[in-house]
Short mmCIF file of C-alpha atoms and ligand atoms in Angstrom, two decimals:
data_model
loop_
_atom_site.label_atom_id
_atom_site.label_comp_id
_atom_site.label_asym_id
_atom_site.label_seq_id
_atom_site.Cartn_x
_atom_site.Cartn_y
_atom_site.Cartn_z
CA MET A 1 34.65 -46.32 -88.08
CA LYS A 2 37.50 -47.81 -86.07
CA PRO A 3 36.99 -47.75 -82.71
CA PHE A 4 40.29 -45.58 -80.08
CA TYR A 5 41.94 -47.87 -79.14
CA LYS A 6 45.28 -46.64 -77.76
CA GLU A 7 48.37 -49.41 -77.54
CA THR A 8 49.76 -49.84 -73.80
CA LYS A 9 52.73 -52.31 -74.90
CA PHE A 10 53.46 -54.23 -78.49
CA GLU A 11 50.49 -56.13 -78.72
CA LYS A 12 49.37 -54.92 -81.95
CA LYS A 13 52.22 -56.16 -83.34
CA ILE A 14 51.60 -59.63 -81.42
CA PHE A 15 48.20 -59.60 -82.57
CA HIS A 16 49.04 -59.37 -86.69
CA SER A 17 51.70 -61.97 -86.31
CA ALA A 18 49.65 -64.34 -84.53
CA PHE A 19 47.15 -63.74 -87.27
CA GLU A 20 49.51 -64.72 -89.64
CA ARG A 21 50.89 -67.40 -88.31
CA ARG A 22 46.97 -68.71 -87.71
CA LEU A 23 47.68 -68.82 -84.08
CA PRO A 24 44.79 -68.37 -81.68
CA LEU A 25 45.14 -65.70 -79.20
CA LEU A 26 44.40 -65.35 -75.54
CA LEU A 27 43.71 -62.00 -73.85
CA LYS A 28 44.11 -62.59 -70.12
CA GLY A 29 43.49 -59.40 -68.02
CA PRO A 30 41.55 -57.28 -64.96
CA THR A 31 37.79 -55.87 -65.75
CA GLY A 32 37.55 -52.97 -67.93
CA CYS A 33 41.26 -52.98 -69.44
CA GLY A 34 40.44 -53.01 -72.57
CA LYS A 35 40.86 -56.55 -73.85
CA SER A 36 37.23 -56.39 -75.70
CA ARG A 37 38.66 -52.62 -76.87
CA PHE A 38 41.91 -54.15 -78.68
CA ILE A 39 39.90 -56.92 -80.73
CA GLU A 40 37.26 -54.72 -81.94
CA ALA A 41 39.89 -51.75 -83.31
CA MET A 42 41.84 -55.17 -84.41
CA ALA A 43 38.78 -56.17 -86.00
CA VAL A 44 38.46 -53.37 -87.90
CA GLU A 45 42.09 -52.97 -88.74
CA LEU A 46 42.07 -56.18 -90.23
CA GLY A 47 38.95 -55.65 -92.19
CA SER A 48 37.18 -58.83 -90.69
CA GLU A 49 33.79 -59.55 -89.20
CA LEU A 50 33.92 -60.10 -85.61
CA ILE A 51 31.61 -62.54 -84.42
CA LYS A 52 31.75 -62.29 -80.10
CA VAL A 53 30.41 -65.04 -77.67
CA SER A 54 29.73 -64.51 -73.99
CA CYS A 55 31.04 -67.78 -72.33
CA ASN A 56 28.99 -68.95 -68.93
CA GLU A 57 28.55 -71.99 -67.24
CA ASP A 58 24.88 -72.84 -68.87
CA THR A 59 27.34 -72.58 -72.56
CA THR A 60 26.80 -75.56 -74.11
CA ALA A 61 28.78 -77.22 -77.33
CA SER A 62 25.72 -77.35 -79.25
CA ASP A 63 24.68 -73.72 -78.38
CA LEU A 64 28.61 -72.97 -79.74
CA ILE A 65 28.52 -74.90 -82.63
CA GLY A 66 24.96 -75.88 -83.66
CA ARG A 67 21.34 -77.53 -83.24
CA PHE A 68 18.89 -78.60 -84.66
CA LEU A 69 15.64 -76.83 -84.49
CA LEU A 70 12.14 -77.50 -85.49
CA LYS A 71 10.10 -75.53 -87.92
CA GLY A 72 7.09 -76.64 -89.02
CA ASN A 73 7.24 -80.12 -89.24
CA GLU A 74 10.80 -80.83 -90.26
CA THR A 75 14.35 -80.07 -88.17
CA ILE A 76 16.36 -77.79 -89.31
CA TRP A 77 20.26 -77.34 -88.45
CA GLN A 78 21.37 -74.00 -88.01
CA ASP A 79 25.17 -72.64 -87.49
CA GLY A 80 26.10 -71.78 -84.03
CA PRO A 81 28.07 -68.84 -83.55
CA VAL A 82 31.81 -71.01 -84.01
CA THR A 83 30.47 -73.21 -86.86
CA ARG A 84 29.57 -69.58 -88.63
CA ALA A 85 33.14 -68.09 -87.76
CA VAL A 86 34.64 -70.94 -89.61
CA LYS A 87 32.82 -70.52 -92.89
CA GLN A 88 32.95 -67.46 -93.07
CA GLY A 89 36.54 -66.97 -92.31
CA THR A 90 35.98 -64.11 -89.67
CA LEU A 91 37.58 -63.34 -86.33
CA LEU A 92 35.68 -65.25 -83.16
CA TYR A 93 35.84 -63.75 -79.95
CA LEU A 94 35.03 -66.23 -76.88
CA ASP A 95 34.76 -63.96 -74.05
CA GLU A 96 35.43 -65.18 -70.21
CA ILE A 97 36.26 -68.85 -71.84
CA ALA A 98 37.33 -69.98 -68.66
CA GLU A 99 33.66 -69.46 -67.78
CA ALA A 100 32.04 -72.40 -69.68
CA ARG A 101 33.00 -76.02 -68.88
CA GLU A 102 35.94 -78.10 -69.48
CA ASP A 103 33.82 -80.28 -72.19
CA VAL A 104 32.46 -77.33 -74.05
CA ILE A 105 36.29 -76.03 -74.02
CA VAL A 106 37.42 -79.26 -75.49
CA VAL A 107 35.14 -78.90 -78.25
CA LEU A 108 37.28 -76.27 -80.01
CA HIS A 109 40.86 -78.00 -79.67
CA SER A 110 40.77 -79.17 -82.84
CA LEU A 111 40.30 -75.75 -83.98
CA THR A 112 43.10 -74.08 -81.79
CA ASP A 113 46.14 -76.56 -83.33
CA HIS A 114 47.73 -77.17 -86.13
CA ARG A 115 44.02 -79.04 -87.79
CA ARG A 116 42.37 -75.48 -88.01
CA GLU A 117 38.98 -77.41 -88.16
CA ILE A 118 35.87 -78.16 -86.34
CA TYR A 119 33.73 -81.01 -86.27
CA ILE A 120 29.80 -81.33 -86.57
CA ASP A 121 29.58 -84.86 -85.02
CA ARG A 122 25.23 -84.16 -85.30
CA LEU A 123 26.21 -83.72 -88.81
CA ASN A 124 29.35 -86.11 -89.15
CA GLU A 125 30.99 -82.92 -90.80
CA VAL A 126 34.43 -81.39 -90.77
CA ILE A 127 35.16 -77.75 -91.77
CA ALA A 128 38.30 -76.48 -91.92
CA ALA A 129 38.96 -72.72 -91.08
CA PRO A 130 40.34 -70.65 -93.62
CA ALA A 131 43.07 -68.14 -93.31
CA SER A 132 41.22 -65.73 -92.31
CA PHE A 133 39.67 -67.43 -89.21
CA MET A 134 41.13 -66.77 -85.95
CA LEU A 135 40.27 -67.87 -82.92
CA LEU A 136 40.72 -65.09 -79.66
CA ALA A 137 39.50 -65.85 -76.15
CA SER A 138 39.87 -63.77 -72.90
CA PHE A 139 39.58 -64.11 -69.29
CA ASN A 140 40.24 -62.68 -65.85
CA PRO A 141 42.92 -63.95 -63.92
CA GLY A 142 40.74 -62.35 -60.90
CA TYR A 143 37.88 -64.08 -61.50
CA GLN A 144 39.67 -67.43 -61.38
CA SER A 145 37.89 -69.88 -58.79
CA ARG A 146 39.22 -73.38 -58.18
CA LEU A 147 36.76 -74.68 -61.14
CA LYS A 148 37.29 -72.13 -63.68
CA GLU A 149 41.25 -72.60 -64.78
CA LEU A 150 41.81 -73.09 -68.08
CA LYS A 151 43.11 -76.94 -68.17
CA PRO A 152 47.40 -76.76 -69.62
CA SER A 153 46.13 -78.37 -72.75
CA THR A 154 43.54 -75.04 -73.64
CA ARG A 155 46.32 -72.72 -72.43
CA GLN A 156 48.79 -74.03 -73.76
CA ARG A 157 47.68 -73.90 -77.58
CA PHE A 158 47.22 -70.49 -77.30
CA VAL A 159 49.83 -67.15 -77.80
CA THR A 160 49.17 -65.52 -74.90
CA LEU A 161 49.24 -61.38 -73.63
CA GLU A 162 49.20 -60.43 -71.14
CA PHE A 163 47.05 -56.86 -70.20
CA ASN A 164 46.94 -54.86 -67.19
CA TYR A 165 45.61 -51.00 -66.44
CA PRO A 166 48.42 -48.84 -68.24
CA ASN A 167 50.41 -45.80 -66.54
CA GLU A 168 48.95 -42.31 -65.39
CA ASP A 169 50.03 -40.64 -68.05
CA ILE A 170 48.52 -43.65 -70.97
CA GLU A 171 45.62 -43.88 -68.91
CA ALA A 172 45.23 -40.00 -68.90
CA GLU A 173 45.35 -39.92 -72.85
CA ILE A 174 42.42 -42.68 -72.68
CA ILE A 175 40.04 -41.10 -70.28
CA PHE A 176 40.71 -37.68 -72.33
CA ARG A 177 39.95 -39.33 -75.84
CA GLU A 178 37.24 -41.24 -74.12
CA THR A 179 34.77 -38.32 -73.42
CA ASN A 180 37.06 -35.38 -74.25
CA ILE A 181 37.21 -33.98 -70.62
CA LEU A 182 39.57 -30.96 -69.01
CA PRO A 183 43.35 -32.92 -69.79
CA LYS A 184 43.94 -31.91 -65.98
CA THR A 185 41.29 -33.59 -64.53
CA ALA A 186 41.88 -37.11 -66.76
CA SER A 187 45.35 -36.61 -65.13
CA LYS A 188 43.78 -36.38 -61.66
CA LEU A 189 41.30 -39.61 -62.10
CA ALA A 190 44.62 -41.76 -63.41
CA VAL A 191 46.95 -40.68 -60.41
CA LEU A 192 44.01 -41.36 -57.96
CA ALA A 193 43.37 -44.69 -59.97
CA LYS A 194 47.20 -45.24 -59.73
CA LYS A 195 46.90 -44.39 -55.79
CA ILE A 196 44.06 -46.79 -54.83
CA ARG A 197 45.71 -49.81 -57.00
CA SER A 198 48.46 -49.52 -54.96
CA LEU A 199 46.55 -50.26 -51.81
CA ASP A 200 46.69 -53.46 -51.73
CA GLU A 201 45.47 -53.71 -47.95
CA LEU A 202 42.08 -52.48 -49.07
CA THR A 203 41.40 -56.31 -50.08
CA LEU A 204 38.93 -55.18 -52.72
CA ARG A 205 37.75 -57.97 -55.40
CA GLU A 206 38.63 -55.86 -58.32
CA THR A 207 40.74 -52.85 -58.16
CA VAL A 208 39.36 -49.31 -60.15
CA SER A 209 39.05 -50.12 -63.98
CA THR A 210 39.91 -47.61 -67.15
CA ARG A 211 36.23 -48.27 -67.67
CA LEU A 212 34.87 -46.77 -63.99
CA LEU A 213 37.53 -43.72 -64.72
CA VAL A 214 35.82 -42.83 -68.11
CA ASN A 215 32.23 -43.95 -66.35
CA VAL A 216 33.48 -40.84 -64.01
CA ALA A 217 35.00 -38.45 -66.41
CA HIS A 218 31.15 -38.69 -68.49
CA LEU A 219 29.42 -37.99 -65.39
CA ILE A 220 31.84 -35.16 -64.48
CA LEU A 221 30.82 -33.48 -68.04
CA SER A 222 27.16 -33.96 -67.62
CA GLY A 223 27.36 -31.63 -64.44
CA ILE A 224 27.50 -33.59 -61.19
CA ASN A 225 30.61 -32.44 -58.81
CA GLU A 226 33.50 -34.12 -58.80
CA ARG A 227 33.59 -35.82 -55.54
CA GLN A 228 29.57 -37.15 -56.32
CA ALA A 229 31.33 -38.71 -59.86
CA CYS A 230 33.61 -40.27 -58.23
CA GLU A 231 31.14 -41.87 -55.03
CA VAL A 232 28.23 -42.82 -57.62
CA ALA A 233 30.83 -43.75 -60.14
CA MET A 234 33.67 -45.78 -58.81
CA VAL A 235 33.91 -45.90 -55.04
CA ASN A 236 30.34 -47.88 -54.91
CA SER A 237 31.10 -49.84 -57.98
CA LEU A 238 34.23 -51.14 -56.17
CA THR A 239 32.92 -52.11 -52.96
CA ASP A 240 29.52 -52.97 -51.00
CA ASP A 241 32.07 -52.25 -47.41
CA ILE A 242 31.04 -48.81 -45.30
CA PRO A 243 34.29 -48.23 -43.61
CA VAL A 244 36.51 -48.94 -47.36
CA ALA A 245 33.75 -46.64 -49.09
CA LYS A 246 34.42 -44.45 -46.58
CA GLY A 247 38.20 -44.21 -46.54
CA LEU A 248 37.95 -44.03 -50.40
CA ASN A 249 35.67 -41.44 -50.85
CA ASP A 250 37.97 -39.99 -48.47
CA LEU A 251 40.95 -40.11 -50.51
CA CYS A 252 38.99 -39.25 -53.71
CA ALA A 253 38.37 -35.92 -51.45
CA LEU A 254 42.01 -35.41 -51.81
CA TYR A 255 42.33 -35.31 -55.13
CA PHE A 256 38.46 -33.38 -56.07
N1 ATP B 1 43.64 -49.29 -73.89
C1 ATP B 1 42.43 -47.98 -74.33
N2 ATP B 1 42.21 -47.80 -75.21
C2 ATP B 1 41.12 -47.30 -75.69
N3 ATP B 1 40.26 -46.99 -74.23
C3 ATP B 1 40.38 -48.29 -73.55
C4 ATP B 1 41.79 -48.78 -73.32
N4 ATP B 1 41.95 -49.61 -72.06
C5 ATP B 1 41.07 -49.08 -71.86
N5 ATP B 1 39.26 -48.13 -72.42
C6 ATP B 1 38.85 -47.93 -72.08
O1 ATP B 1 37.53 -48.51 -71.28
C7 ATP B 1 36.45 -49.47 -71.60
C8 ATP B 1 36.70 -50.56 -70.88
O2 ATP B 1 37.04 -51.21 -72.02
P1 ATP B 1 37.06 -52.78 -72.50
O3 ATP B 1 35.54 -53.00 -72.87
O4 ATP B 1 37.93 -53.76 -73.67
O5 ATP B 1 37.81 -53.94 -71.02
P2 ATP B 1 37.42 -55.72 -71.00
O6 ATP B 1 38.73 -56.04 -70.97
O7 ATP B 1 36.96 -56.18 -72.02
O8 ATP B 1 36.82 -55.85 -69.81
P3 ATP B 1 35.98 -57.19 -69.42
O9 ATP B 1 37.05 -57.84 -69.02
O10 ATP B 1 35.04 -56.52 -68.40
O11 ATP B 1 35.08 -57.40 -70.37
C9 ATP B 1 36.39 -49.17 -72.50
O12 ATP B 1 35.12 -48.63 -73.15
C10 ATP B 1 37.27 -47.90 -72.95
O13 ATP B 1 36.47 -46.59 -72.94
MG1 MG B 2 35.29 -57.28 -72.28
#
């Protein structure tokens, strides 16, 4: 079944053009704004399998490419997810690519330019990606610390789509479609989110995401009182600062 994805700009068209022209695509945007959902929906639209890899600082090149494993008294080669995706010609989604170490990302460079191939040094083998292969990656500029910036030589290989939280009408529709909550309640949640996002002075590490709003709606639907749902599924997930949390709860009470 095709996952529900509400287009917010022109991202589908860009995705399809990048796929046709065999260009890798980078999705940049804050947490919970629909990046992963978009990729899932696009994979189904293309009829392609999707191989996902969550990157972190411990991710090694062999985690991605493959390694020799000991089986009985022999060693056998096992492809990593990148090699599998290249061989099978699927979509490959590297989630939070900036979390991986630079030397790991550089291994992927030959896949992300005109060469579209991967070199497996342990096997001394080069594998070319078929037309159906596409590399996708995401990163959240908000998390970016000194160390976690992508190198320009990596950035400039990708077509980059910027994601953000949608306007309140689209966001209300997403909340409604995801949960079936009353449209009026979905709208109130979207307007409340817009308000919270405008309060720069709160200095939240990340502001309220569409994901949080969907969670609040789920709790309300299960019978939790609206204010309490906002508190546990939104406010408490946004901050540990007691005065800030109190301010946010008071704000929620103006809407619910
Ligand atoms: N445009 C959209 N269409 C449909 N659902 C959406 C959309 N944007 C956000 N959502 C909802 O928000 C939830 C979170 O979206 P998603 O998992 O794609 O976020 P993300 O951007 O990948 O976040 P992260 O960076 O934390 O991985 C989805 O499960 C879905 O309920
Ligand atoms: Mg995601």
